[in-house]
Amino acid sequence: MLRVAVVGSGPSGVYTAQALVAQDRVPDVRVHVLDRLPCPYGLVRYGVAPDHEKIKSLQNSLRTVLEHERITFLGNVEVGGDGIPPEQLGELYDAVVYCVGAATDRALAVPGEDLPGSCSATEFVAWYSAHPDAAPDGFALRARSVVVIGVGNVAVDVARILARSARELRPTDVPHGALGALAGSRVHEIHMAGRRGPSQARFTTKELRELGGLPQARVVVDEAELARDPAYTDPSGRPVAPSSPPNAPPLTAAARRNMEVLRGWAAAGDAGASTGGHPVRTIHLRFFLRPVELLERDGRVAGVRFAHTVPDGSGGVRDAGTYEDVPAQLVLRAIGYRGIPLPGLPFDPVHGTVPHLAGRVLRDGVPSPGEYVAGWIKRGPTGVIGSNRSCAKETVASLLDDAALLTGRAPAADPVAALRAWGLCPVEWDGWLSIERAETALGRSLGRERVKIPDWAGLLSAARRGGPDDG
């Protein structure tokens, strides 16, 4: 028997577990999927926006994997920090695969970033996703103007949630406290800004178009900013900015589609992308703006000072020497995720990843027997959810190649009992099912569909009602 612990129950962890039990090279592989949270699914539960029900439905396929007879889910198990150290965990299993993701966000590194009212999009997403580490009352949304720094899908998600009405979000599983804050939101202007041009924005066309379908918001785009992009063309297909240099990468089909959407909105002028009704919020999509300072008034954020940028002829941008102040009482940075060190594991601070060779953890440049990584902590926060599947398969292939060495070790007879002896209280699958039932009941009591429980105490109390002790 080969016993493997997978640390992390998001897509990369679940795909790793699936690849381990689906292979036929090594018989009788048993997998324990550990997670610090009592709930599985990682960013699918706590990162996908509540109004993206199709993407959230991926939980159904992840659930099928976690219900496999040779896979055991163990939530509420922290590895490192106040939990079990990696070296101790390695003594309980033949191998450990770390799929811990990229748990923090990148900083702007500009003056004023630490002012009250300046937050990461990660914090905002955690709040409206009911992550138990987030303060339920973390965002009162008294701001009239919000600046979202970044032009990726996370920035679009944040802008879209800010622009939606509580009525639109009521059918989702957004926590009730966040729904109340959104119902009382005073937000009127949302500015989403990127330092480069629209052809280099990282949002997908599908996400971008969703902004145009919001019933109570309109999208405003400045055609002059679009025209500054070397890839921009007028409706006849002729470039209106200097041609890209010969060594510049070709414009992707997705970027071309994005430009078409943005050009249509710019042509609409003040009508924006409103689909009718009575828009009460305006989303300004801005480009060629680099944040250089967060402005302060009365001890809080009052705006963002941007430097205007222009294309540098080599695919990047340079400052144009002019500046613009955008008023804002709330600033959310959405410029990317970053991995953090896990005590006991090596870490590359430059890339925010664990050093590895085809998934094998490297200690001082040498593969460490029995230690592996997959997902963002392995390759950085790149790709889409499906990218984790091939990443997991590569790591599992390395693990299976090492199987003869790994099974010669003597792990604990009962890892779950050993975890309990360490002082941990694992939430097993029955406990998770009990949380699901409690969230359904909570939604029903509020006249809604299923509503997430937003706090540790509530989650663990619900889990205990369905745990083995309830008999």
Short mmCIF file of C-alpha atoms in Angstrom, two decimals, residues 24-428:
data_model
loop_
_atom_site.label_atom_id
_atom_site.label_comp_id
_atom_site.label_asym_id
_atom_site.label_seq_id
_atom_site.Cartn_x
_atom_site.Cartn_y
_atom_site.Cartn_z
CA ASP A 24 -2.53 1.44 -12.49
CA ARG A 25 1.26 1.53 -12.07
CA VAL A 26 1.15 1.22 -8.28
CA PRO A 27 -1.67 -0.86 -6.76
CA ASP A 28 -3.66 0.11 -3.67
CA VAL A 29 -2.89 3.80 -3.32
CA ARG A 30 -4.73 5.48 -0.46
CA VAL A 31 -5.01 9.26 -0.37
CA HIS A 32 -5.84 11.62 2.48
CA VAL A 33 -6.75 15.14 1.27
CA LEU A 34 -5.97 17.59 4.08
CA ASP A 35 -7.18 21.17 4.30
CA ARG A 36 -6.74 23.92 6.88
CA LEU A 37 -10.42 24.82 6.41
CA PRO A 38 -13.28 22.50 7.42
CA CYS A 39 -14.68 22.86 3.88
CA PRO A 40 -13.25 21.46 0.64
CA TYR A 41 -12.82 22.96 -2.87
CA GLY A 42 -10.41 25.82 -2.11
CA LEU A 43 -10.79 28.80 -4.46
CA VAL A 44 -13.78 27.21 -6.18
CA ARG A 45 -15.70 27.75 -2.93
CA TYR A 46 -13.86 30.82 -1.66
CA GLY A 47 -12.60 32.56 -4.80
CA VAL A 48 -15.16 32.14 -7.58
CA ALA A 49 -17.67 34.99 -7.50
CA PRO A 50 -21.11 34.01 -6.13
CA ASP A 51 -22.85 35.05 -9.35
CA HIS A 52 -20.69 32.67 -11.43
CA GLU A 53 -22.84 29.65 -10.80
CA LYS A 54 -21.59 27.70 -13.82
CA ILE A 55 -17.98 27.85 -12.64
CA LYS A 56 -19.01 27.13 -9.06
CA SER A 57 -20.74 23.99 -10.31
CA LEU A 58 -17.25 22.54 -10.74
CA GLN A 59 -17.69 21.62 -7.08
CA ASN A 60 -19.89 18.74 -8.26
CA SER A 61 -17.05 17.08 -10.17
CA LEU A 62 -14.57 17.76 -7.36
CA ARG A 63 -17.08 16.22 -4.96
CA THR A 64 -17.23 13.01 -7.02
CA VAL A 65 -13.45 12.65 -6.69
CA LEU A 66 -13.45 13.27 -2.93
CA GLU A 67 -16.15 10.60 -2.48
CA HIS A 68 -13.92 7.94 -4.06
CA GLU A 69 -13.52 4.93 -1.77
CA ARG A 70 -9.73 5.33 -1.60
CA ILE A 71 -9.78 9.07 -0.93
CA THR A 72 -10.46 10.55 2.53
CA PHE A 73 -11.13 14.23 3.14
CA LEU A 74 -9.74 15.64 6.40
CA GLY A 75 -10.61 19.30 6.95
CA ASN A 76 -9.59 21.53 9.85
CA VAL A 77 -6.04 20.16 9.62
CA GLU A 78 -3.39 22.86 9.49
CA VAL A 79 0.09 21.97 8.25
CA GLY A 80 2.79 24.31 9.49
CA GLY A 81 2.08 27.35 11.64
CA ASP A 82 0.05 26.25 14.67
CA GLY A 83 -0.63 22.84 13.13
CA ILE A 84 1.48 19.81 12.40
CA PRO A 85 4.96 20.57 10.98
CA PRO A 86 5.77 19.18 7.52
CA GLU A 87 8.53 16.99 8.93
CA GLN A 88 6.07 15.35 11.33
CA LEU A 89 3.45 14.95 8.60
CA GLY A 90 6.08 13.22 6.46
CA GLU A 91 6.42 10.55 9.16
CA LEU A 92 2.70 9.69 8.90
CA TYR A 93 2.61 9.05 5.13
CA ASP A 94 4.78 7.54 2.43
CA ALA A 95 4.58 10.80 0.48
CA VAL A 96 3.13 14.29 0.87
CA VAL A 97 2.02 16.51 -2.02
CA TYR A 98 1.64 20.18 -1.14
CA CYS A 99 -1.10 21.95 -3.13
CA VAL A 100 -1.39 25.02 -0.93
CA GLY A 101 -1.84 27.58 -3.70
CA ALA A 102 -0.84 31.25 -3.54
CA ALA A 103 -2.38 32.54 -0.35
CA THR A 104 -1.61 36.24 -0.45
CA ASP A 105 -1.70 39.13 -2.88
CA ARG A 106 0.98 41.26 -4.47
CA ALA A 107 1.55 44.70 -3.01
CA LEU A 108 1.64 48.00 -4.91
CA ALA A 109 4.67 49.25 -2.98
CA VAL A 110 3.57 52.90 -3.17
CA PRO A 111 3.16 55.54 -0.44
CA GLY A 112 -0.21 55.42 1.32
CA GLU A 113 -0.86 51.76 0.58
CA ASP A 114 -1.35 51.02 4.28
CA LEU A 115 -4.00 53.71 4.83
CA PRO A 116 -7.43 52.65 6.09
CA GLY A 117 -9.62 52.11 3.06
CA SER A 118 -6.79 50.51 1.07
CA CYS A 119 -7.30 46.75 0.83
CA SER A 120 -6.44 43.83 -1.36
CA ALA A 121 -9.02 42.36 -3.71
CA THR A 122 -8.19 39.07 -1.95
CA GLU A 123 -9.68 40.47 1.27
CA PHE A 124 -12.76 41.73 -0.53
CA VAL A 125 -13.30 38.41 -2.33
CA ALA A 126 -12.86 36.54 0.96
CA TRP A 127 -15.50 38.78 2.56
CA TYR A 128 -18.20 38.27 -0.06
CA SER A 129 -17.27 34.57 -0.34
CA ALA A 130 -17.76 33.97 3.43
CA HIS A 131 -14.18 32.85 4.06
CA PRO A 132 -13.98 32.20 7.82
CA ASP A 133 -10.75 34.22 8.11
CA ALA A 134 -12.52 37.34 6.82
CA ALA A 135 -14.30 39.71 9.18
CA PRO A 136 -18.06 39.42 8.44
CA ASP A 137 -18.40 43.21 8.83
CA GLY A 138 -15.16 44.01 7.01
CA PHE A 139 -16.68 46.24 4.30
CA ALA A 140 -19.41 48.76 5.08
CA LEU A 141 -19.34 50.17 1.51
CA ARG A 142 -19.91 53.77 2.53
CA ALA A 143 -17.57 54.93 -0.25
CA ARG A 144 -19.05 56.84 -3.16
CA SER A 145 -16.07 56.15 -5.41
CA VAL A 146 -13.97 52.97 -5.57
CA VAL A 147 -10.74 52.39 -7.48
CA VAL A 148 -9.89 48.82 -8.46
CA ILE A 149 -6.25 48.60 -9.52
CA GLY A 150 -5.75 45.81 -12.04
CA VAL A 151 -7.31 44.62 -15.28
CA GLY A 152 -7.55 40.86 -14.78
CA ASN A 153 -10.52 38.62 -14.08
CA VAL A 154 -10.31 39.20 -10.32
CA ALA A 155 -10.54 42.96 -10.88
CA VAL A 156 -13.55 42.43 -13.16
CA ASP A 157 -15.19 40.18 -10.54
CA VAL A 158 -14.72 42.81 -7.85
CA ALA A 159 -16.06 45.60 -10.05
CA ARG A 160 -19.06 43.48 -11.08
CA ILE A 161 -19.99 42.58 -7.49
CA LEU A 162 -19.71 46.24 -6.48
CA ALA A 163 -21.98 47.18 -9.39
CA ARG A 164 -24.67 44.57 -8.73
CA SER A 165 -27.71 45.23 -6.61
CA ALA A 166 -28.54 43.14 -3.55
CA ARG A 167 -31.61 41.91 -5.40
CA GLU A 168 -29.40 40.40 -8.10
CA LEU A 169 -27.17 38.67 -5.53
CA ARG A 170 -29.93 37.43 -3.23
CA PRO A 171 -30.36 34.10 -5.11
CA THR A 172 -26.64 33.31 -4.66
CA ASP A 173 -24.88 31.88 -1.60
CA VAL A 174 -23.29 35.24 -0.66
CA PRO A 175 -23.30 35.51 3.18
CA HIS A 176 -26.19 37.42 4.63
CA GLY A 177 -24.03 40.08 6.28
CA ALA A 178 -22.29 40.88 2.99
CA LEU A 179 -25.66 40.95 1.23
CA GLY A 180 -26.88 43.53 3.74
CA ALA A 181 -23.78 45.67 3.21
CA LEU A 182 -24.22 45.49 -0.55
CA ALA A 183 -27.89 46.45 -0.16
CA GLY A 184 -26.82 49.58 1.71
CA SER A 185 -23.91 50.35 -0.61
CA ARG A 186 -23.33 54.01 -1.47
CA VAL A 187 -20.92 53.16 -4.28
CA HIS A 188 -21.71 55.21 -7.37
CA GLU A 189 -18.44 55.29 -9.35
CA ILE A 190 -16.13 52.31 -9.94
CA HIS A 191 -12.81 52.96 -11.65
CA MET A 192 -10.85 49.92 -12.89
CA ALA A 193 -7.35 50.90 -14.00
CA GLY A 194 -4.35 49.16 -15.57
CA ARG A 195 -0.86 50.50 -16.24
CA ARG A 196 -0.71 49.04 -19.76
CA GLY A 197 -3.05 49.09 -22.74
CA PRO A 198 -6.23 47.13 -23.39
CA SER A 199 -4.49 44.62 -25.67
CA GLN A 200 -2.38 43.53 -22.67
CA ALA A 201 -5.24 43.31 -20.16
CA ARG A 202 -5.62 39.88 -18.59
CA PHE A 203 -9.41 39.68 -18.35
CA THR A 204 -11.21 37.20 -20.59
CA THR A 205 -13.77 38.36 -23.12
CA LYS A 206 -16.54 36.49 -21.33
CA GLU A 207 -15.80 38.27 -18.04
CA LEU A 208 -15.49 41.61 -19.80
CA ARG A 209 -18.82 41.26 -21.60
CA GLU A 210 -20.57 40.47 -18.31
CA LEU A 211 -19.94 44.06 -17.24
CA GLY A 212 -22.07 45.18 -20.17
CA GLY A 213 -24.98 43.02 -19.05
CA LEU A 214 -25.41 44.51 -15.58
CA PRO A 215 -28.96 45.91 -15.36
CA GLN A 216 -28.14 48.77 -13.00
CA ALA A 217 -24.72 49.81 -14.25
CA ARG A 218 -23.14 51.30 -17.33
CA VAL A 219 -19.58 50.98 -18.64
CA VAL A 220 -17.63 53.99 -19.85
CA VAL A 221 -14.46 53.68 -21.94
CA ASP A 222 -12.31 56.55 -23.23
CA GLU A 223 -11.56 55.97 -26.91
CA ALA A 224 -8.44 58.13 -26.63
CA GLU A 225 -6.96 55.59 -24.21
CA LEU A 226 -7.80 52.72 -26.53
CA ALA A 227 -6.26 54.51 -29.48
CA ARG A 228 -2.97 54.84 -27.61
CA ASP A 229 -2.55 51.05 -27.82
CA PRO A 230 -0.41 50.00 -30.83
CA ALA A 231 -2.81 47.10 -31.38
CA TYR A 232 -5.88 49.31 -31.61
CA THR A 233 -7.65 49.61 -34.96
CA ASP A 234 -10.61 51.63 -36.11
CA PRO A 235 -13.75 49.80 -37.34
CA SER A 236 -12.25 49.57 -40.85
CA GLY A 237 -9.35 47.53 -39.46
CA ARG A 238 -6.71 50.23 -39.93
CA PRO A 239 -4.25 50.89 -37.08
CA VAL A 240 -4.76 54.30 -35.46
CA ALA A 241 -1.64 54.15 -33.30
CA PRO A 242 1.97 53.50 -34.30
CA SER A 243 2.46 49.92 -35.46
CA SER A 244 3.88 47.43 -33.01
CA PRO A 245 7.62 46.77 -33.40
CA PRO A 246 8.60 43.71 -35.46
CA ASN A 247 9.62 41.77 -32.35
CA ALA A 248 6.35 42.42 -30.50
CA PRO A 249 4.20 39.31 -29.92
CA PRO A 250 1.19 39.02 -32.24
CA LEU A 251 -2.17 40.10 -30.92
CA THR A 252 -4.04 37.07 -29.59
CA ALA A 253 -7.55 36.24 -30.70
CA ALA A 254 -8.78 36.90 -27.15
CA ALA A 255 -7.14 40.34 -27.07
CA ARG A 256 -8.67 41.13 -30.46
CA ARG A 257 -12.13 40.22 -29.14
CA ASN A 258 -11.56 42.36 -26.05
CA MET A 259 -10.62 45.31 -28.20
CA GLU A 260 -13.81 44.91 -30.23
CA VAL A 261 -15.94 44.96 -27.06
CA LEU A 262 -14.12 47.99 -25.67
CA ARG A 263 -14.33 49.83 -28.98
CA GLY A 264 -18.08 49.30 -29.04
CA TRP A 265 -18.47 50.73 -25.56
CA ALA A 266 -16.24 53.69 -26.37
CA ALA A 267 -18.34 54.45 -29.47
CA ALA A 268 -21.50 54.41 -27.33
CA GLY A 269 -20.16 57.34 -25.29
CA ASP A 270 -22.24 58.24 -22.24
CA ALA A 271 -24.70 55.49 -23.08
CA GLY A 272 -21.96 53.07 -22.12
CA ALA A 273 -22.86 49.41 -21.98
CA SER A 274 -26.15 49.83 -20.17
CA THR A 275 -28.71 47.29 -21.30
CA GLY A 276 -31.67 49.35 -20.20
CA GLY A 277 -33.34 50.07 -16.90
CA HIS A 278 -31.99 52.83 -14.68
CA PRO A 279 -28.21 52.60 -14.21
CA VAL A 280 -27.24 53.74 -10.74
CA ARG A 281 -23.52 52.94 -10.98
CA THR A 282 -20.87 53.73 -13.55
CA ILE A 283 -17.86 51.52 -14.26
CA HIS A 284 -14.96 53.42 -15.79
CA LEU A 285 -12.47 51.15 -17.58
CA ARG A 286 -9.15 52.99 -17.65
CA PHE A 287 -5.81 52.14 -19.26
CA PHE A 288 -2.26 53.50 -19.30
CA LEU A 289 -2.43 54.53 -15.64
CA ARG A 290 0.26 53.51 -13.13
CA PRO A 291 -0.49 54.09 -9.42
CA VAL A 292 2.25 56.10 -7.74
CA GLU A 293 0.58 57.17 -4.48
CA LEU A 294 -2.59 56.67 -2.46
CA LEU A 295 -3.83 60.05 -1.30
CA GLU A 296 -4.95 60.73 2.27
CA ARG A 297 -7.60 62.86 3.91
CA ASP A 298 -8.53 62.73 7.62
CA GLY A 299 -6.40 59.64 8.10
CA ARG A 300 -8.06 57.58 5.34
CA VAL A 301 -7.71 56.94 1.65
CA ALA A 302 -9.08 59.82 -0.42
CA GLY A 303 -7.89 58.90 -3.89
CA VAL A 304 -5.16 57.50 -6.11
CA ARG A 305 -2.51 59.49 -7.92
CA PHE A 306 -1.75 57.85 -11.26
CA ALA A 307 1.11 58.50 -13.65
CA HIS A 308 0.01 58.45 -17.28
CA THR A 309 1.96 55.90 -19.30
CA VAL A 310 2.56 55.41 -23.01
CA PRO A 311 3.78 52.40 -25.00
CA ASP A 312 7.58 52.15 -25.01
CA GLY A 313 7.83 50.44 -28.40
CA SER A 314 9.00 47.13 -26.89
CA GLY A 315 5.75 45.76 -25.51
CA GLY A 316 5.96 47.68 -22.22
CA VAL A 317 5.13 51.18 -21.06
CA ARG A 318 6.98 54.23 -19.78
CA ASP A 319 5.77 57.21 -17.80
CA ALA A 320 4.53 60.11 -19.90
CA GLY A 321 5.45 62.73 -17.30
CA THR A 322 1.87 63.70 -16.47
CA TYR A 323 -0.36 62.71 -13.57
CA GLU A 324 -4.03 62.31 -12.72
CA ASP A 325 -5.76 62.09 -9.34
CA VAL A 326 -8.85 59.90 -9.12
CA PRO A 327 -10.97 60.44 -5.97
CA ALA A 328 -11.80 57.27 -4.03
CA GLN A 329 -12.77 56.33 -0.51
CA LEU A 330 -12.00 52.66 -1.12
CA VAL A 331 -9.05 51.25 -3.09
CA LEU A 332 -8.80 47.55 -3.95
CA ARG A 333 -5.63 46.20 -5.50
CA ALA A 334 -6.02 43.21 -7.81
CA ILE A 335 -2.57 42.83 -9.33
CA GLY A 336 -2.01 39.14 -8.73
CA TYR A 337 -1.60 36.42 -6.11
CA ARG A 338 1.62 35.29 -4.49
CA GLY A 339 2.67 32.14 -2.66
CA ILE A 340 3.89 32.38 0.94
CA PRO A 341 6.48 30.25 2.74
CA LEU A 342 5.23 27.12 4.50
CA PRO A 343 7.36 26.61 7.63
CA GLY A 344 9.52 23.55 7.16
CA LEU A 345 9.58 23.68 3.34
CA PRO A 346 12.13 25.45 1.11
CA PHE A 347 10.87 28.58 -0.62
CA ASP A 348 11.89 30.74 -3.57
CA PRO A 349 11.08 34.31 -2.46
CA VAL A 350 11.60 35.74 -5.95
CA HIS A 351 8.95 33.59 -7.63
CA GLY A 352 6.81 32.84 -4.55
CA THR A 353 7.05 29.09 -5.15
CA VAL A 354 8.62 25.96 -3.66
CA PRO A 355 11.73 24.91 -5.66
CA HIS A 356 11.01 21.67 -7.48
CA LEU A 357 12.01 19.36 -10.31
CA ALA A 358 8.94 18.02 -12.14
CA GLY A 359 7.04 18.35 -8.86
CA ARG A 360 9.76 16.88 -6.60
CA VAL A 361 10.61 19.34 -3.80
CA LEU A 362 14.26 20.40 -3.98
CA ARG A 363 16.25 20.96 -0.82
CA ASP A 364 19.59 22.59 -1.58
CA GLY A 365 19.05 21.62 -5.21
CA VAL A 366 18.51 17.93 -4.44
CA PRO A 367 15.11 16.13 -4.64
CA SER A 368 13.72 15.44 -1.17
CA PRO A 369 12.30 11.89 -0.98
CA GLY A 370 8.56 11.86 -0.31
CA GLU A 371 7.94 15.62 -0.75
CA TYR A 372 6.12 17.00 -3.80
CA VAL A 373 4.25 20.10 -4.96
CA ALA A 374 1.45 20.81 -7.45
CA GLY A 375 -0.63 23.83 -8.42
CA TRP A 376 0.24 27.47 -7.86
CA ILE A 377 2.81 26.80 -5.14
CA LYS A 378 4.64 24.78 -7.80
CA ARG A 379 4.33 26.96 -10.92
CA GLY A 380 3.10 30.33 -9.64
CA PRO A 381 -0.42 31.84 -10.02
CA THR A 382 -0.80 31.18 -13.73
CA GLY A 383 -3.29 29.43 -15.98
CA VAL A 384 -6.94 28.59 -15.49
CA ILE A 385 -8.58 25.96 -13.27
CA GLY A 386 -8.04 23.28 -15.91
CA SER A 387 -4.29 23.98 -15.96
CA ASN A 388 -4.06 22.27 -12.58
CA ARG A 389 -4.94 18.91 -14.12
CA SER A 390 -1.83 18.58 -16.28
CA CYS A 391 0.28 20.09 -13.49
CA ALA A 392 -1.02 17.44 -11.07
CA LYS A 393 -0.38 14.62 -13.56
CA GLU A 394 3.28 15.65 -13.92
CA THR A 395 3.77 15.62 -10.16
CA VAL A 396 1.98 12.28 -9.75
CA ALA A 397 4.16 10.77 -12.49
CA SER A 398 7.26 11.79 -10.52
CA LEU A 399 5.79 10.38 -7.32
CA LEU A 400 5.00 7.05 -8.99
CA ASP A 401 8.51 6.87 -10.43
CA ASP A 402 9.76 7.16 -6.83
CA ALA A 403 7.27 4.64 -5.41
CA ALA A 404 9.84 1.86 -4.85
CA LEU A 405 11.83 4.19 -2.59
CA LEU A 406 8.81 5.56 -0.77
CA THR A 407 7.14 2.30 0.23
CA GLY A 408 10.25 1.15 2.03
CA ARG A 409 9.55 3.65 4.80
CA ALA A 410 7.43 2.93 7.86
CA PRO A 411 4.63 5.51 8.21
CA ALA A 412 2.18 5.58 11.11
CA ALA A 413 -0.32 2.72 11.28
CA ASP A 414 -3.25 5.14 11.51
CA PRO A 415 -2.47 8.69 10.30
CA VAL A 416 -5.88 10.02 11.41
CA ALA A 417 -5.34 8.80 14.96
CA ALA A 418 -1.85 10.31 14.87
CA LEU A 419 -3.26 13.66 13.76
CA ARG A 420 -5.72 13.58 16.65
CA ALA A 421 -2.91 12.69 19.04
CA TRP A 422 -1.09 15.76 17.77
CA GLY A 423 -4.05 17.81 19.04
CA LEU A 424 -5.86 18.30 15.73
CA CYS A 425 -9.61 17.72 15.27
CA PRO A 426 -10.11 16.64 11.65
CA VAL A 427 -13.47 17.31 9.99
CA GLU A 428 -14.23 14.25 7.91
#
